[in-house]
Short mmCIF file of C-alpha atoms and ligand atoms in Angstrom, two decimals:
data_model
loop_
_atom_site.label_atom_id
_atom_site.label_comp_id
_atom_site.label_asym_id
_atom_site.label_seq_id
_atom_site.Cartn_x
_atom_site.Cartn_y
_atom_site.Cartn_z
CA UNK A 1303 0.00 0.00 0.00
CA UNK A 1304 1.10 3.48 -0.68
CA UNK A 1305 -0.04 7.17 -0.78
CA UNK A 1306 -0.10 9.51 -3.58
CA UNK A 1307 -1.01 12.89 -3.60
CA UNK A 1308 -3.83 13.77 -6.05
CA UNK A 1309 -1.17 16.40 -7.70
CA UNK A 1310 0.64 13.42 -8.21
CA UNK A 1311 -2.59 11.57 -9.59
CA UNK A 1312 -3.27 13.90 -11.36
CA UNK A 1313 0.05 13.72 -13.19
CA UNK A 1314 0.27 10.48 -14.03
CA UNK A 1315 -2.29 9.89 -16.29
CA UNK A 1316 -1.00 8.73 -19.40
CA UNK A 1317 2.10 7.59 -17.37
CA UNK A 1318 2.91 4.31 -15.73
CA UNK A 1319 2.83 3.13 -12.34
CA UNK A 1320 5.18 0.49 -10.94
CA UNK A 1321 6.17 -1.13 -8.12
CA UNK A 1322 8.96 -3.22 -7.70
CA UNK A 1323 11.17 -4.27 -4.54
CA UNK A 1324 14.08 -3.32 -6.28
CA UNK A 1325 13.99 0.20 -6.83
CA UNK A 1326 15.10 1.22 -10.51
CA UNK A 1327 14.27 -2.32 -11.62
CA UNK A 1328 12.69 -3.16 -15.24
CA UNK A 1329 9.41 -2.32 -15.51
CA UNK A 1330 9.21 -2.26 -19.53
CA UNK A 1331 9.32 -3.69 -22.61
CA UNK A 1332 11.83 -1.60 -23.26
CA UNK A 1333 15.40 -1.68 -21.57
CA UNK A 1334 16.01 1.62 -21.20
CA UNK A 1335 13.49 2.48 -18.76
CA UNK A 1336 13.18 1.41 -15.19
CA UNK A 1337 11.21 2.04 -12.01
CA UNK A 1338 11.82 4.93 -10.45
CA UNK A 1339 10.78 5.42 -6.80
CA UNK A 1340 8.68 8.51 -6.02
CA UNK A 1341 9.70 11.38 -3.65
CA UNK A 1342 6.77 10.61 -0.69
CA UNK A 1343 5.46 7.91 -1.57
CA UNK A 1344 6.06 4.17 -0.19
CA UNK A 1345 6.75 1.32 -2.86
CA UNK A 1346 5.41 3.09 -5.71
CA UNK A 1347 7.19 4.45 -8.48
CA UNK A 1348 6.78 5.89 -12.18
CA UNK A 1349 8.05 3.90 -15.03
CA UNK A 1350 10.34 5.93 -16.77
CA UNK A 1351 13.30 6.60 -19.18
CA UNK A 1352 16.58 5.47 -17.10
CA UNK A 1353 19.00 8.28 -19.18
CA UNK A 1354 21.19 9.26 -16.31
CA UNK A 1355 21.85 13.07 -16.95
CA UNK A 1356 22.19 14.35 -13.08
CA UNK A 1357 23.51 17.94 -14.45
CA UNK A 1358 20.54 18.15 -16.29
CA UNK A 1359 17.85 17.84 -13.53
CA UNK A 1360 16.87 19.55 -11.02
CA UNK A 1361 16.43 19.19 -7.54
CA UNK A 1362 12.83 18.79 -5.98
CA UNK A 1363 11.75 21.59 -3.96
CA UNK A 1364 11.21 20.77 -0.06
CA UNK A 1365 7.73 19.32 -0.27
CA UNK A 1366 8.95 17.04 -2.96
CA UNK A 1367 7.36 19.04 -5.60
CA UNK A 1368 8.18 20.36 -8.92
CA UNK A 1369 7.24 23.94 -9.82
CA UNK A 1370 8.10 22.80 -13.43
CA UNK A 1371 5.03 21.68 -15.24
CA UNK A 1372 4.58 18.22 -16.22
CA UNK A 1373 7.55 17.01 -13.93
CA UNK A 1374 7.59 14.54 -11.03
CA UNK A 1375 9.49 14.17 -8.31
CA UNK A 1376 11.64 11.11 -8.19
CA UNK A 1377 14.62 9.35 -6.31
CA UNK A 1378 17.34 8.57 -8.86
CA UNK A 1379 19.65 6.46 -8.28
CA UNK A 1380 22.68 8.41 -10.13
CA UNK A 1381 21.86 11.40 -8.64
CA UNK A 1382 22.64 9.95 -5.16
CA UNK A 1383 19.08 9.18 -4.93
CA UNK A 1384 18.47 12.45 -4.25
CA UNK A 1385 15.10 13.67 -4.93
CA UNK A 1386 14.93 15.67 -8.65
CA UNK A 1387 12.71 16.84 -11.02
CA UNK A 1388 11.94 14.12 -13.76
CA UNK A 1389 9.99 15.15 -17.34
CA UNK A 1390 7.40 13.30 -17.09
CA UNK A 1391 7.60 13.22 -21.44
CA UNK A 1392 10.35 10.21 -20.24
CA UNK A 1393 7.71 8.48 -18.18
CA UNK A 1394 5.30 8.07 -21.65
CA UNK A 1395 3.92 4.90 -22.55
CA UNK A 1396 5.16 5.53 -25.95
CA UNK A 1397 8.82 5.37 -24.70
CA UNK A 1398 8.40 2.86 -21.69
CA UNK A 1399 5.68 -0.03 -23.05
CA UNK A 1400 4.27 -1.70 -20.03
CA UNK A 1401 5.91 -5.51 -19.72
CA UNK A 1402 1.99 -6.11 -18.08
CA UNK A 1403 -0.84 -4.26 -17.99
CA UNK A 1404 -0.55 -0.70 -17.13
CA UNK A 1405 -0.91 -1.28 -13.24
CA UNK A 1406 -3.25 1.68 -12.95
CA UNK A 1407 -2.37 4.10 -9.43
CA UNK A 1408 -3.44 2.19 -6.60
CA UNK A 1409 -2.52 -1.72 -7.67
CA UNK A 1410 0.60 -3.27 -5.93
CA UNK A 1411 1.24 -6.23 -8.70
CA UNK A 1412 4.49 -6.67 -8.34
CA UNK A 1413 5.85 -6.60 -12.08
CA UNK A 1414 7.52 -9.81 -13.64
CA UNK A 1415 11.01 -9.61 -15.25
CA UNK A 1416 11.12 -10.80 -18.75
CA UNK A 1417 13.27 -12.97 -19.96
CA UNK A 1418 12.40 -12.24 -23.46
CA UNK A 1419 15.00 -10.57 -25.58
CA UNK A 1420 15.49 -7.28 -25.11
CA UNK A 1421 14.44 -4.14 -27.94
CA UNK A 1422 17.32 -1.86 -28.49
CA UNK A 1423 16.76 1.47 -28.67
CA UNK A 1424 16.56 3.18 -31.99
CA UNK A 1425 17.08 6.20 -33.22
CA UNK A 1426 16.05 8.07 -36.59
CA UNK A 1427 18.45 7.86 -39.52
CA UNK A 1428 18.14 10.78 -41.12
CA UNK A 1429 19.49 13.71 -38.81
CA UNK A 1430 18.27 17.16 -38.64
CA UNK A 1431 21.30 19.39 -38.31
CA UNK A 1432 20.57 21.78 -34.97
CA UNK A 1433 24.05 23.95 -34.95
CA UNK A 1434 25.93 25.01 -37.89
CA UNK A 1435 25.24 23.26 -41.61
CA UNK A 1436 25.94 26.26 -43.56
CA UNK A 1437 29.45 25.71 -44.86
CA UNK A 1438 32.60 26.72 -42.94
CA UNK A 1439 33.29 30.03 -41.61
CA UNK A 1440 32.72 32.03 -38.28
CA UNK A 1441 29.32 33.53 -38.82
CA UNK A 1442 26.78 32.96 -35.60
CA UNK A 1443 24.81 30.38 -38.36
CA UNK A 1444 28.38 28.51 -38.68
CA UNK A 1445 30.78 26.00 -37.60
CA UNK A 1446 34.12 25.20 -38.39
CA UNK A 1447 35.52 21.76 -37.80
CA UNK A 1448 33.96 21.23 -34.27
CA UNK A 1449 34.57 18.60 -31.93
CA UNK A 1450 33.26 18.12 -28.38
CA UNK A 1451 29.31 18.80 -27.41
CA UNK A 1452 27.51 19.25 -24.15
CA UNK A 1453 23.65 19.75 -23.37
CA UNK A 1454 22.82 21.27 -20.36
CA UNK A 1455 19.83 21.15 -18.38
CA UNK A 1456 18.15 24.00 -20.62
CA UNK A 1457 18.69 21.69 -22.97
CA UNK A 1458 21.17 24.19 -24.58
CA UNK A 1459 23.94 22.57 -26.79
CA UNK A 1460 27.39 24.04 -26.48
CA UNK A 1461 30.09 22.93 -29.11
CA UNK A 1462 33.36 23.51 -29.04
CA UNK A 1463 33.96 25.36 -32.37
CA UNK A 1464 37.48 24.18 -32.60
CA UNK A 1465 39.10 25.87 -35.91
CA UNK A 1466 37.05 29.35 -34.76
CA UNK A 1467 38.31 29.44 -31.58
CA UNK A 1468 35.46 29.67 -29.95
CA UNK A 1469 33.05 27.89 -27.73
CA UNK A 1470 29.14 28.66 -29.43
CA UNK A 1471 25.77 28.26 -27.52
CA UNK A 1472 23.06 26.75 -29.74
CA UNK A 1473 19.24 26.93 -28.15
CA UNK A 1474 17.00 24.44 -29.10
CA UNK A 1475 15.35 25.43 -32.91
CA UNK A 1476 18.01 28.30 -33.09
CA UNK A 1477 18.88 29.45 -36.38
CA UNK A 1478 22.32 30.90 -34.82
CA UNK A 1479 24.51 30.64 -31.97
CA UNK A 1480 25.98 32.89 -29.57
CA UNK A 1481 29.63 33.18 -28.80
CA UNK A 1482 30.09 32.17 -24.67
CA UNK A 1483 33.99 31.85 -25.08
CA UNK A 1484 36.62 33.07 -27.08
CA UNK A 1485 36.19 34.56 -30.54
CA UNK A 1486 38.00 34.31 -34.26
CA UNK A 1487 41.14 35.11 -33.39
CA UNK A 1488 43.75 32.62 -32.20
CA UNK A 1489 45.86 33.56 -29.38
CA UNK A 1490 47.63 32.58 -26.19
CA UNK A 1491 46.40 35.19 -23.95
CA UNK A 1492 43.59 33.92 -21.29
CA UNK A 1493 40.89 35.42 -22.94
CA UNK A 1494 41.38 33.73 -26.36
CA UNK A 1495 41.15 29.97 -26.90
CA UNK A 1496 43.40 28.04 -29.46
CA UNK A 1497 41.35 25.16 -31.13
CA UNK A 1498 39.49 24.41 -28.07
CA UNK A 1499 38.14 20.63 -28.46
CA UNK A 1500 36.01 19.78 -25.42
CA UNK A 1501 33.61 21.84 -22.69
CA UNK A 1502 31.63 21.08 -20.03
CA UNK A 1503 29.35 23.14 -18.62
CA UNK A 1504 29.36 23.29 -14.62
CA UNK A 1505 25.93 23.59 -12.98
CA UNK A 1506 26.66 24.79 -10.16
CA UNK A 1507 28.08 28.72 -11.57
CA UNK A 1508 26.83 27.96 -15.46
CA UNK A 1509 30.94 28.37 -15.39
CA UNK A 1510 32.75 26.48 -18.73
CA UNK A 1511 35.41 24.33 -18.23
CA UNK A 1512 37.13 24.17 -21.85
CA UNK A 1513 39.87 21.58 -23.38
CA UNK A 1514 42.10 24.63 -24.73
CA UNK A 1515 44.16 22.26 -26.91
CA UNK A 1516 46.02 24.49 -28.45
CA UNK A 1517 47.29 26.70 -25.52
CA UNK A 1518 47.95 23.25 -24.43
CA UNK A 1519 45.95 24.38 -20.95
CA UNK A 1520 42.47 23.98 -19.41
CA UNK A 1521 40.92 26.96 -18.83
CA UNK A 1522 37.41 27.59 -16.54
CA UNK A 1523 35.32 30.53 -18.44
CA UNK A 1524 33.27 32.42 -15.99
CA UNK A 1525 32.44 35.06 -18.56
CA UNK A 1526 33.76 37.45 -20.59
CA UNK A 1527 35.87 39.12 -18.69
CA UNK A 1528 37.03 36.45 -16.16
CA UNK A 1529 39.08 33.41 -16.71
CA UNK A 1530 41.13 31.21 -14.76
CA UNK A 1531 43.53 28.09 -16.01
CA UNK A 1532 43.01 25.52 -14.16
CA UNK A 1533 45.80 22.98 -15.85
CA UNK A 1534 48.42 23.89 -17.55
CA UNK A 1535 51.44 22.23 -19.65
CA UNK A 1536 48.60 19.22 -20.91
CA UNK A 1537 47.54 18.66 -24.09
CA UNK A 1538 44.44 18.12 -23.28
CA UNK A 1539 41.58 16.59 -25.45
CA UNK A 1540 38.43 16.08 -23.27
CA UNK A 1541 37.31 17.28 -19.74
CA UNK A 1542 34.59 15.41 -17.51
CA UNK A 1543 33.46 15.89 -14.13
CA UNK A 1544 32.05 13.06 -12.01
CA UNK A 1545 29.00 13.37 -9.43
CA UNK A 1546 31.89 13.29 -6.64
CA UNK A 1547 32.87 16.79 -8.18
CA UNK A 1548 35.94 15.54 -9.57
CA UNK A 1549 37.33 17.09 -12.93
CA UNK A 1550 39.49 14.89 -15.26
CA UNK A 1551 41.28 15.69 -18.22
CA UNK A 1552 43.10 13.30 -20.95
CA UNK A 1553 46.47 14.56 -21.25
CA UNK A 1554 47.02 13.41 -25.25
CA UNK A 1555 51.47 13.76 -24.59
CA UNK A 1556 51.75 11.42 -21.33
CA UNK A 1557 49.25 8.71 -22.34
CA UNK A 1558 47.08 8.97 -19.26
CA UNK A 1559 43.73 10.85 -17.87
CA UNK A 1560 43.82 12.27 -14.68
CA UNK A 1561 41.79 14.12 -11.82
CA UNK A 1562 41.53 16.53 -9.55
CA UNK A 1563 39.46 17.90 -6.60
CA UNK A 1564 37.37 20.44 -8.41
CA UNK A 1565 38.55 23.60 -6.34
CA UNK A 1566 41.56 22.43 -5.62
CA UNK A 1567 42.79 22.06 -9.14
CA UNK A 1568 45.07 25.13 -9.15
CA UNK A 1569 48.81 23.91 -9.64
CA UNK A 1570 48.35 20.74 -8.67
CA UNK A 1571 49.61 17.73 -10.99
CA UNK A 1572 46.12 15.43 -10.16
CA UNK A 1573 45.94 11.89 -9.50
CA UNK A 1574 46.54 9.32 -13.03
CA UNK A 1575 42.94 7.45 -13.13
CA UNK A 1576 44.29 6.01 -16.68
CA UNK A 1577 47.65 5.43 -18.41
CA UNK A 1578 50.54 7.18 -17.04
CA UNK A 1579 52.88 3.71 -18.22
CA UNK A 1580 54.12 5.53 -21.17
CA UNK A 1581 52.96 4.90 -25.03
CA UNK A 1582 51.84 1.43 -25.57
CA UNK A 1583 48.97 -1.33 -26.56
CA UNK A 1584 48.38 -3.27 -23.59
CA UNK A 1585 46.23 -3.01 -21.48
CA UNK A 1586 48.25 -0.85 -19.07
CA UNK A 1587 49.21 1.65 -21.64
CA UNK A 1588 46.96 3.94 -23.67
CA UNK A 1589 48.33 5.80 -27.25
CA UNK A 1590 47.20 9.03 -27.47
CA UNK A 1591 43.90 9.25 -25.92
CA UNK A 1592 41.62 11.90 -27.10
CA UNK A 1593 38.02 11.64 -25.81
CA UNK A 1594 36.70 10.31 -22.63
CA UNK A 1595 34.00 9.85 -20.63
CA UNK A 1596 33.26 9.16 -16.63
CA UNK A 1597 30.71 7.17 -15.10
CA UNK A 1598 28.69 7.16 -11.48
CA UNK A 1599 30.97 4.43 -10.52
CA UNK A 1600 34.20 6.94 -11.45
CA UNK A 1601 35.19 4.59 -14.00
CA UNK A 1602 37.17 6.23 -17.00
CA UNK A 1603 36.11 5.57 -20.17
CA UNK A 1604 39.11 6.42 -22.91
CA UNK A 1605 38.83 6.88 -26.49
CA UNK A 1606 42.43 5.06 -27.10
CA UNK A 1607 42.95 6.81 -30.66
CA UNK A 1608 45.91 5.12 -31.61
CA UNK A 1609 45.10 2.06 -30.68
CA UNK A 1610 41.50 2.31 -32.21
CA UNK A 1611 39.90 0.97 -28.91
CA UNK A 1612 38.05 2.38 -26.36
CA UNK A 1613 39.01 0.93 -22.99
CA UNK A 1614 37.83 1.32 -19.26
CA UNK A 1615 39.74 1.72 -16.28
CA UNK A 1616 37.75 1.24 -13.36
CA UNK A 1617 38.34 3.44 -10.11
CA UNK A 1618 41.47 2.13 -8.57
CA UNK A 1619 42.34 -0.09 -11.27
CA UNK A 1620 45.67 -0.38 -12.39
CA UNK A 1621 44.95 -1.56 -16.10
CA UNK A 1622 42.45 -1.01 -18.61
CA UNK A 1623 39.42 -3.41 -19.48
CA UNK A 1624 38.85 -3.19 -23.95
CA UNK A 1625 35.13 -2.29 -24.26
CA UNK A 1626 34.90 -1.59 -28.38
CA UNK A 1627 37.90 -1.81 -30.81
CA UNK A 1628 41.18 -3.84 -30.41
CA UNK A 1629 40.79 -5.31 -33.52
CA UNK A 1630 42.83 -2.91 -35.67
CA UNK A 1631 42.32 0.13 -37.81
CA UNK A 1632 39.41 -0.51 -40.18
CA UNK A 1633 35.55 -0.53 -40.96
CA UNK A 1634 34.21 -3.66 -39.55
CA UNK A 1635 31.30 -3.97 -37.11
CA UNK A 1636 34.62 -5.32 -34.53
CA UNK A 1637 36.61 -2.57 -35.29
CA UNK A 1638 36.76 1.43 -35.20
CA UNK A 1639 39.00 4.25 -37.06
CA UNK A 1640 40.33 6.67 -34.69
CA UNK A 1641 37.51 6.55 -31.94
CA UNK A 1642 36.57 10.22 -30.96
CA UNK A 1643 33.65 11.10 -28.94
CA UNK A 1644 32.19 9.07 -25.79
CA UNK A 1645 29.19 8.34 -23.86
CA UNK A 1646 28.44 5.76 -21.94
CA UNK A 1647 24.63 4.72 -20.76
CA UNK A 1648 22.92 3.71 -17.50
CA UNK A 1649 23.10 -0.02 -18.79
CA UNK A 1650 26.43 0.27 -19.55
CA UNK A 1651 26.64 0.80 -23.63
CA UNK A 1652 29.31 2.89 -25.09
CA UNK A 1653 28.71 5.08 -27.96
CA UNK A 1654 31.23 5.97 -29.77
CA UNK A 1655 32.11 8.98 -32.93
CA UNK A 1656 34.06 6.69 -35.08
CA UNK A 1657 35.88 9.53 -36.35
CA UNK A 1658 37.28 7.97 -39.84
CA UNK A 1659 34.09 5.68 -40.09
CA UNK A 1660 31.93 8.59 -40.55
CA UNK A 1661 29.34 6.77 -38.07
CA UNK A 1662 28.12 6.20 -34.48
CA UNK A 1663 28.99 2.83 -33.20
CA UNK A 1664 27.48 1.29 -29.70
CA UNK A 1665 28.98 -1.62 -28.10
CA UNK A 1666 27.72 -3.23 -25.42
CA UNK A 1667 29.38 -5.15 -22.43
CA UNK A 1668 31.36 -8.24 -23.11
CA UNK A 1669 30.41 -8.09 -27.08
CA UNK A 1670 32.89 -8.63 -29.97
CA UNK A 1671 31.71 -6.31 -32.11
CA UNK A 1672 29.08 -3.07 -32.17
CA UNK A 1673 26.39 -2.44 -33.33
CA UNK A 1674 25.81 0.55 -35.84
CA UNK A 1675 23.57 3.62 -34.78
CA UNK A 1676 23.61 6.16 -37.20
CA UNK A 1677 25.79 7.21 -40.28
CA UNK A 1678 28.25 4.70 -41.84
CA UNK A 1679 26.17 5.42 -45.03
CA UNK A 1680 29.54 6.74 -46.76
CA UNK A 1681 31.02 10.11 -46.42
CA UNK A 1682 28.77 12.84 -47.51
CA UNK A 1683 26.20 16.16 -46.65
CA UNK A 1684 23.17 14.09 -46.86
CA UNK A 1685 21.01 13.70 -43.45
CA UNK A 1686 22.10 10.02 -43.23
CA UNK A 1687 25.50 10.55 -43.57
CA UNK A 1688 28.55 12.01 -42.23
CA UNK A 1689 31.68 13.46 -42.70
CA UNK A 1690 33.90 12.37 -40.14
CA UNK A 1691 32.21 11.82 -36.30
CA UNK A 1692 34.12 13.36 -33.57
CA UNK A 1693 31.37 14.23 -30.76
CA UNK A 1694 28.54 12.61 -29.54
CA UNK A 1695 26.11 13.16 -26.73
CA UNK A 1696 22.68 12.50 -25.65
CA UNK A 1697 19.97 15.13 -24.37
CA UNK A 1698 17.56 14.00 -21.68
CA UNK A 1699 15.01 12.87 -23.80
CA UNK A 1700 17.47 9.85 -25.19
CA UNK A 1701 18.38 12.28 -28.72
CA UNK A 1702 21.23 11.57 -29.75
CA UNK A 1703 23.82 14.28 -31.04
CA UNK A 1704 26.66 13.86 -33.30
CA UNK A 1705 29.12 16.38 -33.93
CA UNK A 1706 29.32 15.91 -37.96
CA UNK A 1707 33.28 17.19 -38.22
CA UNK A 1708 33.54 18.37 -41.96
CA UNK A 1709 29.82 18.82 -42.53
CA UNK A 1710 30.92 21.74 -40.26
CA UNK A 1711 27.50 20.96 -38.02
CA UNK A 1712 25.79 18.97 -35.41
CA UNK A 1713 23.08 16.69 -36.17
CA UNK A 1714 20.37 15.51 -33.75
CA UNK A 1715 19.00 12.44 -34.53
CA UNK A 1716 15.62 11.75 -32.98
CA UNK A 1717 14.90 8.64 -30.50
CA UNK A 1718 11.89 6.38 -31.90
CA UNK A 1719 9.33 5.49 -29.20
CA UNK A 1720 8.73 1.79 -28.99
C1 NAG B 1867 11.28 23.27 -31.74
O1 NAG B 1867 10.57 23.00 -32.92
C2 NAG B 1867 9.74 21.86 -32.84
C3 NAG B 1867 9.18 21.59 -34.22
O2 NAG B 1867 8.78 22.77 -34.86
C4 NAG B 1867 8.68 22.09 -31.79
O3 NAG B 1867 7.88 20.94 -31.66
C5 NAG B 1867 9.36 22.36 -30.44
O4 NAG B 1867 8.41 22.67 -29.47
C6 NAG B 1867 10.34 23.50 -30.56
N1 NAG B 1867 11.11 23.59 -29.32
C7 NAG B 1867 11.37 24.76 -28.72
C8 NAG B 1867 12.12 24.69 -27.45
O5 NAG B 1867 11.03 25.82 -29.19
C1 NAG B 1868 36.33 37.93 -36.46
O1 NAG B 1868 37.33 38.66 -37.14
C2 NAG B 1868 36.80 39.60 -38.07
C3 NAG B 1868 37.98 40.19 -38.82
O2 NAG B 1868 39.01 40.53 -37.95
C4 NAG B 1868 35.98 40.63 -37.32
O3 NAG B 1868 35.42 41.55 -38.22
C5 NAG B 1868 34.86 39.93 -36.56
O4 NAG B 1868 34.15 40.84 -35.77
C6 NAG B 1868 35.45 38.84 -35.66
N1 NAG B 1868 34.36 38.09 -35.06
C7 NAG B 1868 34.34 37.79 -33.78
C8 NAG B 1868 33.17 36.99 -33.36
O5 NAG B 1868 35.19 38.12 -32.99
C1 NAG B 1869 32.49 37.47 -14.06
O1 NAG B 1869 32.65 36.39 -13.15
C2 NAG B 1869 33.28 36.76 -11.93
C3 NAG B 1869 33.51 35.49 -11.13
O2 NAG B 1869 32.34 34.77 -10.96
C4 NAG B 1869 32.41 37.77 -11.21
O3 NAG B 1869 33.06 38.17 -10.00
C5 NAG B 1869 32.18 38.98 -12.10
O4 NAG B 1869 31.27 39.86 -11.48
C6 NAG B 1869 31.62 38.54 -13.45
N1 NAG B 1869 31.57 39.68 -14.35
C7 NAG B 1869 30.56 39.92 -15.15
C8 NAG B 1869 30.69 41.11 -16.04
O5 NAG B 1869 29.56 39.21 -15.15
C1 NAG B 1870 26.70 18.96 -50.10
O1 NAG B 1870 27.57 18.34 -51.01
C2 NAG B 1870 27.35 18.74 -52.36
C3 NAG B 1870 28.23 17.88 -53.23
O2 NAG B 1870 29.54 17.83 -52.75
C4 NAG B 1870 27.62 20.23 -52.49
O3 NAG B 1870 27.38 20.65 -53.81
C5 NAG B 1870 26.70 20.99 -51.54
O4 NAG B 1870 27.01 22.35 -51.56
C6 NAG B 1870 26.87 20.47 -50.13
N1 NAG B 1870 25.88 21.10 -49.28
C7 NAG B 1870 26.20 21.67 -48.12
C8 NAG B 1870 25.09 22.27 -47.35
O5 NAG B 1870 27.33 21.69 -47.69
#
C-alpha cells in the first residue's frame, strides 16, 4: 500500500505506475526504462526513461514538488538518490511499453522480469542538423571543424567550435549561436582559446570548463571578462566531471587521464585514473587518448585513438578493461577508425564517434563487435550521412547528437518510441 497525492494523480495519467522491490528495476518492454521510486510515496514508483543526466535535472523543492510543469518528483539512483525533477515526457507509454498491464495508481502487482529478448533502442536515420550546416566560416549560423558537445539542463547545446576558436551556444530550434567563449582570433592570452576541443558546462556557476588544446591548458570561463587556467602544460583533449565533483582531463602527450578535486585544481599535478605507463597497446598503456567519458561508478572511459579501442579503467584499477575496438584500424562492425567522442549509458553501452568511419557505433558489455547507430552510409552532406564523427552526446530525452566534423555541423538524430 502506498499514498499519492492527487497532484501526483493527477500527473500520471497517461504515465505508468510500478512497483517493484528493487527500486530502478525493469518495468518495460523496453530496456532503457526502469522504475523509479517517487519522492513521498512508499513502494510506488513511475516507469520511466533510465538516461542518467544528473547535471541536467533539477532538484525537488522541499515538499517534494516540482514547480516545473509536467515534472515529477523522483529518487534517482545516479543522482545519489536524491530527490529531482523528472519530465514526465520520459515516463510516456510511448517510450516505456508496459511488460503487463498498465498497473493503474493504486494496484501493488508486483511486475515480472522478462526474460524475453530485449528491444534496443533506436534512433532516426536521417538527422536534422541543430548547430551550424551552412558551410565553414565564423558567422553565428556557422561552424568550423567542431569537436566536443555538451547539453545542459536548458537543454542548450554548447560545441566547441574548434578551428574558430570559440566555444558557441546553440538553443534548441536556433537558427544561430551565440559566442560564450573566445572569438575568431587565435591567441595565447587567457581570454582567447586556441582550437578548443572539449567543454563542459558546470551547474553549479553555469561556469565552462574548456579543453584549450592548443594553448595546451584547461581553462574555466566564468564570462567574458574572467578566466582562470586551471591545468596547464597538458595537451588536453576532453574534460569530464564526475557526481563526486571531480574534474578529469586526458592529457594526449603522457598517455594517461587524470583528476583533480574540483577547487583544488590550481597547480596541482592530479591523480593518473588512466595510463601514465608511457605509449603502448596493452592493457596498461593507452596511445594518445583523445576523448573520454566518466561514469557514477568513477570509472574512465578512454577513447584510445591510436590504438582504435576504447578501454575502461575502473576506479582504482591499475589496467584497462577493452570495451569496443582492439581489432585494428578498419571498418568492420569489430573494429573502429580513430575513436573520438564518448558516452556511456545507465546499462552500460558505449557510444562511440568513429571519427574515420563517418558513423556512431554502440557496443555493449562483453560483445565482440558493435552495433551501428547512425551514419556509416559513406562520407557525404546528406542527413544520413557524415563526414567524419568526432562528438557525440545524448539530451535528456534519449536524442542523440553527433558532432558531424567536416559537414561543419551537429546533427540531432531523434529517438523512436517503442
Ligand atoms: C522546436 O521546434 C519543434 C518543431 O517545430 C517544436 O515541436 C518544439 O516545441 C520547438 N522547441 C522549442 C524549445 O522551441
Ligand atoms: C572575427 O574577425 C573579423 C575580422 O578581424 C571581425 O570583423 C569579426 O568581428 C570577428 N568576429 C568575432 C566573433 O570576434
Ligand atoms: C564574471 O565572473 C566573476 C567570477 O564569478 C564575477 O566576479 C564577475 O562579477 C563577473 N563579471 C561579469 C561582467 O559578469
Ligand atoms: C553537399 O555536397 C554537395 C556535393 O559535394 C555540395 O554541392 C553541396 O554544396 C553540399 N551542401 C552543403 C550544405 O554543404
Amino acid at each position: 500500500m502506498f499514498h499519492l497525492s492527487l497532484v501526483n494523480l493527477f500527473v500520471l495519467v497517461n504515465s505508468e505506475v510500478c512497483t517493484k522491490t528493487d527500486p530502478y528495476g525493469r518495468c518495460s518492454t523496453n530496456s532503457a526504462c526502469g522504475c523509479f521510486p517517487m519522492a513521498g510515496a512508499q513502494n510506488a514508483g513511475v516507469c520511466a526513461f533510465l538516461w542518467k543526466f544528473c547535471s541536467q535535472l533539477i532538484p525537488c523543492e522541499s515538499s517534494q514538488d516540482c514547480s516545473q510543469p509536467d515534472h515529477i518528483c523522483v529518487h534517482h539512483h545516479r543522482c545519489n538518490h536524491r530527490p529531482v525533477c523528472y519530465p514526465l515526457l520520459m515516463a510516456n507509454e510511448a517510450i516505456c511499453p508496459p511488460i503487463s498491464p498498465i498497473t493503474s495508481t493504486t494496484t501493488t502487482q508486483i511486475l515480472e522480469t522478462t526474460t524475453t529478448s530485449i528491444k534496443l533502442n533506436n534512433w532516426e536515420q536521417n538527422g536534422q542538423t541543430v548547430a551550424g550546416g551552412n558551410q565553414k566560416g565564423d558567422n553565428l549560423n556557422q561552424l568550423y571543424a567542431a569537436q566536443g558537445i555538451f547539453i545542459d539542463q536548458n537543454n542548450d547545446l554548447f560545441v566547441a567550435d574548434t578551428q574558430n576558436n570559440r566555444i558557441m551556444k546553440w538553443k534548441p530550434n536556433a537558427t544561430e549561436g551565440t559566442i560564450v567563449a573566445g572569438g575568431n582570433e587565435t591567441g595565447k592570452g587567457i581570454a582567447k582559446l586556441n582550437r578548443p576541443t572539449d567543454i563542459i558546462v558546470v551547474s553549479q556557476d553555469n561556469s565552462l570548463i574548456i579543453a584549450d588544446w592548443g594553448n595546451w591548458q584547461v581553462v574555466q570561463w566564468f564570462n567574458q571578462t574572467y578566466q582562470e587556467v586551471l591545468i596547464q602544460n597538458i595537451i588536453c583533449h576532453s574534460v569530464k566531471i564526475d557526481k563526486y565533483g571531480f574534474l578529469y582531463a586526458s592529457d594526449l602527450n603522457n598517455h594517461e587521464v587524470r583528476r583533480w578535486k574540483m577547487g583544488d585544481v590550481k597547480g596541482k599535478k592530479g591523480t593518473v585514473v588512466a595510463g601514465g605507463n608511457g605509449i603502448g597497446s596493452d592493457s596498461k598503456h593507452l596511445n594518445k587518448p583523445t576523448f573520454i567519458f566518466v561514469d557514477d561508478e568513477q570509472s574512465v572511459y578512454v577513447s584510445d585513438w591510436g590504438n582504435h579501442r576504447v578501454m575502461k579503467w575502473g576506479k582504482d584499477a591499475r589496467y584497462g578493461i577493452l570495451v569496443a575496438g582492439g581489432y585494428g584500424k578498419g571498418s568492420r562492425l569489430s573494429q573502429l577508425d580513430s575513436p573520438s567522442g564518448l558516452f556511456v549509458d545507465h546499462a552500460g553501452h558505449t557510444y562511440i564517434a568513429d571519427y574515420n568511419n563517418h558513423r556512431v557505433i554502440r557496443w555493449s558489455q562483453g560483445k565482440r563487435e558493435g552495433e551501428l547507430i547512425v551514419g556509416g552510409n559513406g562520407i557525404g552532406n546528406q542527413s544520413n550521412q557524415l563526414n567524419i564523427a568526432s562528438g557525440v552526446t545524448f539530451d535528456v530525452e534519449g536524442n542523440l547528437y553527433v558532432t558531424d566534423y567536416f559537414n561543419h555541423r551537429v546533427q540531432k538524430f531523434g529517438l523512436i518510441s517503442q
